[in-house]
Amino acid sequence: KQEVTQIPAALSVPEGENLVLNCSFTDSAIYNLQWFRQDPGKGLTSLLLIQSSQREQTSGRLNASLDKSSGRSTLYIAASQPGDSATYLCAVRADSSYKLIFGSGTRLLVRP
Amino acid sequence: SQTIHQWPATLVQPVGSPLSLECTVEGTSNPNLYWYRQAAGRGLQLLFYSVGIGQISSEVPQNLSASRPQDRQFILSSKKLLLSDSGFYLCAWSVRGELFFGEGSRLTVL
C-alpha cells in the first residue's frame, strides 16, 4: 500500500531564504508525482507535475525533483516571499491507477 | 482554457438533512472527475471518481453517493447527513495525468 509522507509538517523561515520541502513515498512504482499549494480555506493549486520518466521540473522560483529509486521528491523554493506562505502537498499516482495518494502537507510561513 | 466550478461554497445543514454539491468542468471533454474530502487533521481523502458518464467508483463506504449525469458534471449527494460528514469537499478533474481542483465547498453539519 502506497504511503506518502511530508517532512517537516510546519516550517517558518525569514523572507529571502531558499528552502526545500520533502516528500517520500513507499512504493517506487509511480506514474507521476504532483506538487500542490493550498491557501487557507481554498482549493488546491497545481504547481508542478513530474512524470515517472523525468528527474525534475521547474516553474519560476520553484523546482521539483524526483528520485523514484529512493522514493523521494523535493520542492525547492528560491528566494522565498511572504506570498509563498501556504500549505504545500505532494501526491503520487500509482501505475494504472486513477487515484492520487496525498501526503499530509507542509505548512510554510515566510516571515517579512 | 479549462475551468472548474463548484457550488455552493459554504453550507450549514442540520443532521439528517439531504445534501447536494455540484461541480462542472468547462473547456475539456471526457475528463476523469473526483470528489475529495479534507477533514481537519486528516488530510485529503478520495471519496469517488468517475471515468465517464454514469461510471462511478466509490473509495470509502459511507452515506454519501455520487452521480455523473453529463460528461462534465459531477454531483455529490446524501439522503441524511451525519455530524461526521462535516468537512471541506473538493471536486477535481484530470486529463493526461494532471489533477486540477475546484475552490471547494465547506460543509458544517450541526
XYZ file of N, CA and C in Angstrom:
666
model
N 0.841 -1.192 0.000
C 0.000 0.000 0.000
C 0.878 1.245 0.000
N 0.594 2.122 -0.939
C 1.403 3.337 -1.065
C 1.131 4.300 0.071
N 2.197 4.803 0.682
C 2.080 5.824 1.715
C 2.990 6.987 1.359
N 2.473 8.189 1.586
C 3.218 9.402 1.256
C 3.412 10.217 2.520
N 4.648 10.621 2.759
C 4.987 11.353 3.978
C 5.661 12.659 3.622
N 5.289 13.709 4.311
C 5.923 15.006 4.088
C 6.520 15.511 5.406
N 7.777 15.862 5.307
C 8.503 16.378 6.463
C 9.269 17.624 6.043
N 9.219 18.713 6.851
C 8.536 18.811 8.147
C 7.048 19.106 7.974
N 6.295 18.984 9.048
C 4.876 19.306 8.998
C 4.666 20.806 8.931
N 5.579 21.564 9.519
C 5.482 23.020 9.504
C 6.882 23.609 9.443
N 6.975 24.778 8.809
C 8.272 25.416 8.597
C 8.081 26.924 8.606
N 8.925 27.622 9.347
C 8.874 29.082 9.396
C 10.250 29.621 9.040
N 10.320 30.470 8.032
C 11.601 30.985 7.564
C 11.496 32.495 7.335
N 12.602 33.215 7.402
C 12.567 34.636 7.060
C 12.544 34.819 5.556
N 11.984 35.910 5.142
C 11.897 36.225 3.716
C 13.279 36.200 3.059
N 13.348 35.684 1.847
C 14.600 35.668 1.101
C 15.342 34.346 1.156
N 14.996 33.492 2.110
C 15.691 32.212 2.219
C 15.291 31.257 1.100
N 16.265 30.434 0.698
C 15.961 29.303 -0.175
C 15.577 28.127 0.712
N 14.568 27.382 0.311
C 14.132 26.300 1.189
C 13.743 25.065 0.394
N 13.739 23.940 1.103
C 13.447 22.643 0.492
C 12.352 21.948 1.291
N 11.330 21.507 0.593
C 10.275 20.705 1.199
C 10.436 19.271 0.709
N 10.226 18.331 1.611
C 10.466 16.934 1.299
C 9.194 16.113 1.200
N 9.218 15.147 0.310
C 8.106 14.224 0.116
C 8.706 12.840 -0.111
N 8.245 11.856 0.644
C 8.735 10.497 0.438
C 7.559 9.561 0.237
N 7.774 8.523 -0.553
C 6.726 7.546 -0.836
C 7.297 6.149 -0.756
N 6.450 5.191 -0.378
C 6.943 3.852 -0.044
C 7.044 2.925 -1.251
N 6.240 3.150 -2.265
C 6.255 2.280 -3.442
C 6.789 3.074 -4.626
N 7.902 2.641 -5.177
C 8.556 3.406 -6.240
C 7.876 3.254 -7.600
N 6.891 2.363 -7.694
C 6.183 2.155 -8.964
C 5.105 3.213 -9.138
N 5.540 4.427 -9.431
C 4.583 5.517 -9.590
C 4.476 5.932 -11.041
N 3.320 6.508 -11.393
C 3.078 7.019 -12.734
C 3.550 8.465 -12.838
N 3.231 9.251 -11.819
C 3.719 10.617 -11.736
C 3.614 11.132 -10.310
N 4.168 12.305 -10.088
C 4.093 12.955 -8.785
C 3.746 14.414 -9.017
N 2.856 14.937 -8.192
C 2.381 16.307 -8.387
C 2.528 17.077 -7.080
N 2.969 18.327 -7.186
C 3.040 19.235 -6.041
C 1.918 20.258 -6.160
N 1.290 20.520 -4.999
C 0.189 21.469 -4.931
C 0.467 22.498 -3.848
N -0.237 23.616 -3.997
C -0.236 24.643 -2.958
C -1.687 24.853 -2.529
N -1.908 25.006 -1.216
C -3.252 25.285 -0.725
C -3.204 26.460 0.235
N -3.935 27.508 -0.098
C -4.109 28.632 0.799
C -5.280 28.332 1.733
N -5.298 28.931 2.928
C -6.359 28.617 3.914
C -7.753 28.791 3.334
N -8.571 27.771 3.490
C -9.958 27.829 3.049
C -10.155 27.753 1.548
N -9.096 27.436 0.822
C -9.175 27.408 -0.643
C -8.916 26.003 -1.177
N -9.155 25.852 -2.465
C -8.817 24.600 -3.114
C -7.323 24.482 -3.351
N -6.916 23.385 -3.955
C -5.502 23.142 -4.234
C -5.149 23.674 -5.607
N -3.987 24.295 -5.688
C -3.474 24.797 -6.953
C -2.297 23.943 -7.384
N -2.360 23.421 -8.584
C -1.265 22.595 -9.092
C -0.039 23.460 -9.358
N 1.110 23.029 -8.839
C 2.362 23.762 -9.035
C 3.223 23.090 -10.105
N 3.499 21.819 -9.915
C 4.385 21.102 -10.817
C 3.952 19.649 -10.896
N 4.087 19.092 -12.091
C 3.819 17.683 -12.327
C 5.093 17.060 -12.872
N 5.542 15.980 -12.244
C 6.725 15.270 -12.727
C 6.302 13.877 -13.146
N 6.537 13.546 -14.402
C 6.256 12.189 -14.876
C 7.334 11.245 -14.340
N 7.019 9.972 -14.301
C 7.950 8.996 -13.716
C 9.272 8.930 -14.472
N 9.239 9.314 -15.741
C 10.459 9.261 -16.557
C 11.317 10.518 -16.406
N 10.804 11.507 -15.694
C 11.518 12.767 -15.546
C 12.256 12.822 -14.207
N 13.286 13.690 -14.159
C 14.048 13.865 -12.928
C 13.664 15.152 -12.203
N 13.242 16.152 -12.981
C 12.867 17.415 -12.354
C 11.993 18.245 -13.285
N 11.310 19.212 -12.654
C 10.507 20.177 -13.377
C 10.712 21.531 -12.701
N 10.669 22.586 -13.528
C 10.896 23.929 -12.997
C 9.789 24.862 -13.457
N 9.382 25.752 -12.551
C 8.436 26.798 -12.894
C 8.783 28.015 -12.059
N 9.355 29.015 -12.701
C 9.726 30.230 -11.975
C 10.721 29.939 -10.867
N 10.360 30.320 -9.639
C 11.245 30.094 -8.486
C 11.111 28.680 -7.896
N 10.301 27.856 -8.502
C 10.062 26.518 -7.990
C 10.787 25.487 -8.833
N 11.373 24.514 -8.141
C 11.996 23.388 -8.825
C 11.659 22.128 -8.046
N 11.103 21.141 -8.732
C 10.785 19.877 -8.084
C 11.635 18.782 -8.701
N 12.172 17.931 -7.853
C 12.974 16.803 -8.319
C 12.297 15.508 -7.919
N 12.638 14.451 -8.648
C 12.073 13.139 -8.367
C 13.167 12.087 -8.440
N 13.266 11.276 -7.390
C 14.171 10.134 -7.372
C 13.325 8.921 -7.021
N 12.876 8.217 -8.060
C 11.985 7.082 -7.845
C 12.647 5.975 -7.039
N 13.898 5.714 -7.320
C 14.576 4.581 -6.684
C 14.636 4.740 -5.168
N 14.789 5.971 -4.714
C 14.840 6.209 -3.265
C 13.484 6.618 -2.702
N 12.499 6.768 -3.572
C 11.156 7.134 -3.109
C 11.080 8.543 -2.547
N 11.726 9.484 -3.234
C 11.773 10.835 -2.704
C 11.550 11.886 -3.783
N 10.917 12.971 -3.353
C 10.803 14.165 -4.184
C 11.053 15.377 -3.295
N 11.657 16.394 -3.870
C 11.853 17.637 -3.135
C 11.294 18.795 -3.948
N 10.760 19.759 -3.242
C 10.318 21.013 -3.844
C 11.222 22.114 -3.317
N 11.936 22.725 -4.230
C 12.877 23.783 -3.881
C 12.234 25.127 -4.212
N 12.195 26.016 -3.218
C 11.659 27.357 -3.431
C 12.801 28.349 -3.246
N 13.111 29.077 -4.297
C 14.201 30.038 -4.241
C 13.689 31.407 -3.804
N 14.530 32.093 -3.028
C 14.234 33.481 -2.621
C 12.805 33.616 -2.135
N 12.484 32.929 -1.055
C 11.105 32.866 -0.571
C 10.537 34.255 -0.257
N 9.222 34.364 -0.452
C 8.499 35.617 -0.223
C 7.311 35.357 0.703
N 6.828 36.379 1.408
C 5.655 36.161 2.279
C 4.459 35.567 1.539
N 4.314 35.909 0.259
C 3.230 35.359 -0.550
C 3.351 33.872 -0.798
N 4.507 33.281 -0.480
C 4.680 31.832 -0.612
C 4.075 31.089 0.568
N 3.674 31.806 1.600
C 3.091 31.175 2.782
C 1.816 30.435 2.404
N 1.799 29.154 2.696
C 0.679 28.282 2.321
C 1.030 26.873 2.786
N 0.110 25.950 2.570
C 0.413 24.532 2.789
C 0.750 23.903 1.450
N 1.831 23.155 1.434
C 2.302 22.500 0.211
C 2.105 20.993 0.347
N 1.419 20.415 -0.631
C 1.131 18.984 -0.611
C 1.732 18.308 -1.830
N 2.211 17.107 -1.615
C 2.631 16.289 -2.743
C 1.673 15.108 -2.845
N 1.548 14.588 -4.043
C 0.656 13.457 -4.283
C 1.262 12.576 -5.364
N 1.144 11.276 -5.202
C 1.668 10.345 -6.191
C 0.526 9.556 -6.807
N 0.688 9.274 -8.074
C -0.272 8.433 -8.787
C 0.413 7.111 -9.083
N -0.213 6.034 -8.641
C 0.375 4.715 -8.876
C 0.158 4.318 -10.336
N 0.961 3.392 -10.817
C 0.787 2.874 -12.169
C -0.629 2.358 -12.356
N -1.195 2.641 -13.539
C -2.506 2.116 -13.926
C -3.590 2.423 -12.901
N -3.498 3.573 -12.276
C -4.494 3.931 -11.269
C -4.966 5.352 -11.501
N -6.229 5.591 -11.221
C -6.744 6.952 -11.315
C -6.592 7.709 -10.004
N -6.109 7.025 -9.006
C -6.078 7.620 -7.675
C -4.748 8.293 -7.393
N -4.837 9.434 -6.725
C -3.644 10.068 -6.192
C -3.625 9.853 -4.689
N -2.452 9.520 -4.167
C -2.273 9.399 -2.737
C -1.541 10.635 -2.252
N -2.168 11.335 -1.304
C -1.626 12.609 -0.850
C -0.829 12.461 0.431
N 0.204 13.298 0.566
C 0.841 13.493 1.839
C -0.001 14.436 2.685
N 0.387 14.585 3.933
C -0.390 15.426 4.845
C -0.002 16.894 4.753
N 1.042 17.202 3.990
C 1.369 18.592 3.729
C 2.418 19.183 4.652
N 3.061 20.236 4.148
C 3.971 21.062 4.944
C 3.410 22.465 4.967
N 3.175 22.972 6.166
C 2.648 24.333 6.327
C 3.811 25.299 6.410
N 3.912 26.172 5.409
C 5.046 27.089 5.292
C 4.635 28.506 5.667
N 5.416 29.137 6.507
C 5.243 30.547 6.839
C 6.529 31.275 6.500
N 6.435 32.263 5.628
C 7.590 33.090 5.280
C 7.393 34.436 5.959
N 8.270 34.764 6.886
C 8.129 35.979 7.691
C 8.761 37.171 6.981
N 8.060 38.312 6.958
C 8.629 39.502 6.287
C 9.885 39.998 7.003
N -9.361 27.901 -22.178
C -8.724 27.214 -21.066
C -9.798 26.517 -20.227
N -9.308 25.544 -19.460
C -10.236 24.754 -18.661
C -10.502 25.433 -17.322
N -11.750 25.361 -16.890
C -12.116 25.880 -15.574
C -13.040 24.880 -14.892
N -13.066 24.949 -13.594
C -13.928 24.076 -12.815
C -14.730 24.937 -11.847
N -16.026 24.690 -11.786
C -16.908 25.443 -10.916
C -17.515 24.483 -9.901
N -17.544 24.930 -8.672
C -18.060 24.093 -7.601
C -18.953 24.961 -6.729
N -20.135 24.437 -6.365
C -21.040 25.192 -5.512
C -21.948 24.276 -4.725
N -22.503 24.756 -3.584
C -22.233 26.068 -3.001
C -20.856 26.112 -2.344
N -20.355 27.298 -2.070
C -19.057 27.453 -1.442
C -19.122 27.128 0.040
N -20.242 27.458 0.667
C -20.418 27.228 2.098
C -21.816 26.720 2.346
N -21.909 25.758 3.257
C -23.209 25.144 3.532
C -23.259 24.743 5.000
N -24.352 25.118 5.685
C -24.588 24.690 7.054
C -25.908 23.932 7.057
N -25.841 22.661 7.453
C -27.007 21.799 7.375
C -27.234 21.074 8.705
N -28.484 20.818 9.071
C -28.738 20.028 10.268
C -28.526 18.541 10.007
N -28.227 17.827 11.072
C -28.113 16.367 10.981
C -29.415 15.790 10.423
N -29.268 14.838 9.503
C -30.438 14.180 8.933
C -30.989 14.841 7.689
N -30.467 16.003 7.337
C -30.956 16.694 6.136
C -30.212 16.172 4.907
N -30.753 16.401 3.704
C -30.078 15.941 2.486
C -28.981 16.909 2.054
N -28.159 16.431 1.136
C -27.033 17.227 0.636
C -26.927 17.078 -0.872
N -26.600 18.173 -1.532
C -26.246 18.107 -2.949
C -25.175 19.143 -3.223
N -23.999 18.682 -3.606
C -22.905 19.547 -4.037
C -22.685 19.292 -5.524
N -22.494 20.367 -6.260
C -22.375 20.214 -7.707
C -21.061 20.772 -8.221
N -20.575 20.145 -9.261
C -19.297 20.512 -9.856
C -19.438 20.404 -11.368
N -18.987 21.420 -12.089
C -18.958 21.348 -13.549
C -17.590 21.793 -14.048
N -17.173 21.180 -15.130
C -15.890 21.490 -15.746
C -16.159 22.071 -17.124
N -15.426 23.098 -17.480
C -15.555 23.707 -18.796
C -14.226 23.639 -19.537
N -14.311 23.556 -20.840
C -13.098 23.644 -21.649
C -12.389 22.343 -21.906
N -13.013 21.217 -21.556
C -12.401 19.923 -21.822
C -13.514 18.910 -22.002
N -13.210 17.799 -22.600
C -14.222 16.758 -22.757
C -13.692 15.439 -22.195
N -14.638 14.643 -21.712
C -14.340 13.335 -21.150
C -13.243 13.366 -20.078
N -13.353 14.285 -19.126
C -12.350 14.286 -18.053
C -12.631 13.182 -17.049
N -11.607 12.758 -16.325
C -11.831 11.992 -15.112
C -12.236 12.988 -14.026
N -13.238 12.623 -13.234
C -13.737 13.530 -12.203
C -13.636 12.877 -10.830
N -13.389 13.693 -9.818
C -13.135 13.199 -8.471
C -13.857 14.054 -7.441
N -14.256 13.405 -6.345
C -14.659 14.108 -5.126
C -13.707 13.700 -4.007
N -13.111 14.707 -3.371
C -12.259 14.509 -2.208
C -12.890 15.206 -1.008
N -12.551 14.698 0.171
C -12.923 15.386 1.400
C -11.662 15.665 2.204
N -11.616 16.866 2.765
C -10.488 17.259 3.598
C -11.039 17.619 4.968
N -10.829 16.734 5.935
C -11.273 16.995 7.297
C -10.087 17.490 8.112
N -10.375 18.257 9.114
C -9.330 18.850 9.950
C -8.419 17.761 10.501
N -7.107 17.912 10.223
C -6.131 16.977 10.769
C -6.119 15.603 10.126
N -6.844 15.435 8.999
C -6.910 14.084 8.419
C -6.453 14.027 6.972
N -6.095 15.140 6.401
C -5.598 15.104 5.034
C -6.704 14.906 4.022
N -6.317 14.659 2.787
C -7.253 14.535 1.682
C -7.659 13.076 1.499
N -8.955 12.855 1.468
C -9.495 11.510 1.324
C -10.295 11.424 0.038
N -9.954 10.496 -0.839
C -10.710 10.303 -2.065
C -12.017 9.601 -1.746
N -13.126 10.217 -2.183
C -14.443 9.645 -1.936
C -14.963 8.884 -3.165
N -14.966 9.544 -4.312
C -15.482 8.956 -5.538
C -14.629 9.420 -6.717
N -14.567 8.582 -7.736
C -14.015 9.041 -9.004
C -14.829 8.444 -10.138
N -14.774 9.140 -11.274
C -15.579 8.749 -12.420
C -14.766 8.912 -13.696
N -14.788 7.880 -14.539
C -14.060 7.939 -15.810
C -14.993 8.204 -16.980
N -16.316 8.304 -16.717
C -17.258 8.584 -17.781
C -18.669 8.713 -17.244
N -19.585 9.114 -18.110
C -20.985 9.306 -17.704
C -21.530 8.013 -17.098
N -22.117 8.159 -15.913
C -22.730 7.010 -15.266
C -21.762 6.019 -14.638
N -20.455 6.274 -14.774
C -19.443 5.355 -14.219
C -18.855 5.966 -12.960
N -19.204 5.392 -11.821
C -18.778 5.918 -10.526
C -18.089 4.815 -9.743
N -16.932 5.136 -9.183
C -16.242 4.210 -8.286
C -16.187 4.841 -6.904
N -16.555 4.060 -5.910
C -16.571 4.542 -4.528
C -15.351 4.018 -3.801
N -14.687 4.909 -3.108
C -13.477 4.516 -2.394
C -13.726 4.241 -0.915
N -14.702 4.883 -0.355
C -14.923 4.781 1.096
C -16.402 4.534 1.344
N -16.759 3.419 2.003
C -18.178 3.187 2.299
C -18.701 4.217 3.292
N -19.831 4.817 2.972
C -20.363 5.885 3.806
C -21.763 6.217 3.310
N -22.365 7.235 3.890
C -23.719 7.583 3.489
C -23.740 8.618 2.375
N -22.652 8.760 1.652
C -22.601 9.674 0.521
C -22.693 8.888 -0.782
N -23.165 9.557 -1.818
C -23.211 8.960 -3.146
C -22.817 10.010 -4.164
N -22.463 9.572 -5.340
C -22.079 10.485 -6.412
C -22.765 10.071 -7.697
N -22.982 11.060 -8.550
C -23.579 10.777 -9.852
C -22.920 11.657 -10.894
N -22.914 11.182 -12.128
C -22.350 11.927 -13.255
C -23.380 11.871 -14.375
N -24.339 12.780 -14.338
C -25.409 12.751 -15.342
C -24.980 13.264 -16.714
N -23.940 14.086 -16.743
C -23.403 14.607 -18.008
C -21.879 14.499 -17.985
N -21.273 14.624 -19.138
C -19.832 14.416 -19.266
C -19.025 15.276 -18.311
N -19.452 16.536 -18.126
C -18.650 17.470 -17.348
C -19.334 17.906 -16.055
N -20.259 17.089 -15.561
C -20.998 17.410 -14.353
C -20.868 16.260 -13.362
N -20.518 16.612 -12.125
C -20.328 15.601 -11.087
C -21.026 16.086 -9.827
N -21.881 15.240 -9.261
C -22.712 15.644 -8.137
C -22.459 14.727 -6.940
N -22.297 15.324 -5.777
C -22.134 14.582 -4.534
C -23.404 14.753 -3.712
N -23.958 13.655 -3.225
C -25.249 13.713 -2.545
C -25.242 12.882 -1.271
N -26.213 13.221 -0.433
C -26.512 12.400 0.732
C -27.991 12.531 1.032
N -28.594 11.444 1.478
C -30.015 11.500 1.838
C -30.178 12.005 3.268
N -29.207 11.627 4.133
C -29.282 12.037 5.533
C -27.875 12.298 6.055
N -27.575 13.544 6.326
C -26.241 13.913 6.775
C -25.980 13.502 8.217
N -24.720 13.143 8.469
C -24.239 12.846 9.806
C -23.286 13.959 10.261
N -23.092 14.056 11.570
C -22.134 15.047 12.069
C -20.754 14.835 11.457
N -20.398 13.572 11.265
C -19.069 13.240 10.742
C -18.896 13.602 9.267
N -19.962 14.035 8.606
C -19.846 14.465 7.210
C -19.308 15.884 7.085
N -19.181 16.579 8.195
C -18.616 17.929 8.135
C -17.207 17.891 7.562
N -16.903 18.893 6.746
C -15.558 18.941 6.169
C -15.535 19.844 4.962
N -14.399 19.820 4.301
C -14.173 20.625 3.110
C -14.158 19.670 1.924
N -15.115 19.838 1.023
C -15.280 18.928 -0.108
C -14.714 19.570 -1.370
N -13.886 18.814 -2.040
C -13.188 19.337 -3.218
C -13.479 18.469 -4.426
N -13.908 19.118 -5.486
C -14.083 18.450 -6.770
C -12.797 18.640 -7.576
N -12.444 17.652 -8.347
C -11.232 17.749 -9.157
C -11.439 17.040 -10.488
N -10.634 17.427 -11.460
C -10.674 16.756 -12.765
C -9.258 16.498 -13.249
N -9.102 15.528 -14.090
C -7.776 15.261 -14.643
C -7.894 14.852 -16.106
N -6.910 15.300 -16.859
C -6.716 14.889 -18.238
C -5.220 14.695 -18.406
N -4.836 13.607 -18.991
C -3.414 13.305 -19.212
C -2.612 13.296 -17.916
N -3.229 12.870 -16.848
C -2.492 12.592 -15.616
C -2.340 13.721 -14.629
N -2.667 14.946 -15.002
C -2.518 16.061 -14.064
C -3.877 16.401 -13.455
N -3.868 16.633 -12.144
C -5.101 16.861 -11.399
C -5.283 18.341 -11.116
N -6.525 18.836 -11.313
C -6.871 20.231 -11.046
C -8.090 20.271 -10.137
N -8.058 21.182 -9.167
C -9.105 21.246 -8.163
C -9.987 22.479 -8.310
N -11.231 22.331 -7.849
C -12.115 23.464 -7.680
C -11.807 24.183 -6.385
N -12.612 25.204 -6.087
C -12.361 26.039 -4.913
C -12.875 25.418 -3.620
N -13.659 24.368 -3.713
C -14.108 23.668 -2.523
C -15.439 24.149 -1.980
N -16.074 23.258 -1.219
C -17.339 23.556 -0.536
C -17.182 23.191 0.936
N -17.370 24.185 1.799
C -17.238 23.963 3.237
C -18.587 23.551 3.786
N -18.689 22.307 4.300
C -19.942 21.789 4.843
C -19.810 21.668 6.363
N -20.754 22.264 7.054
C -20.845 22.125 8.508
C -22.183 21.485 8.833
N -22.135 20.352 9.507
C -23.354 19.653 9.914
C -23.549 19.877 11.404
N -24.708 20.408 11.773
C -24.954 20.749 13.176
C -25.992 19.816 13.800
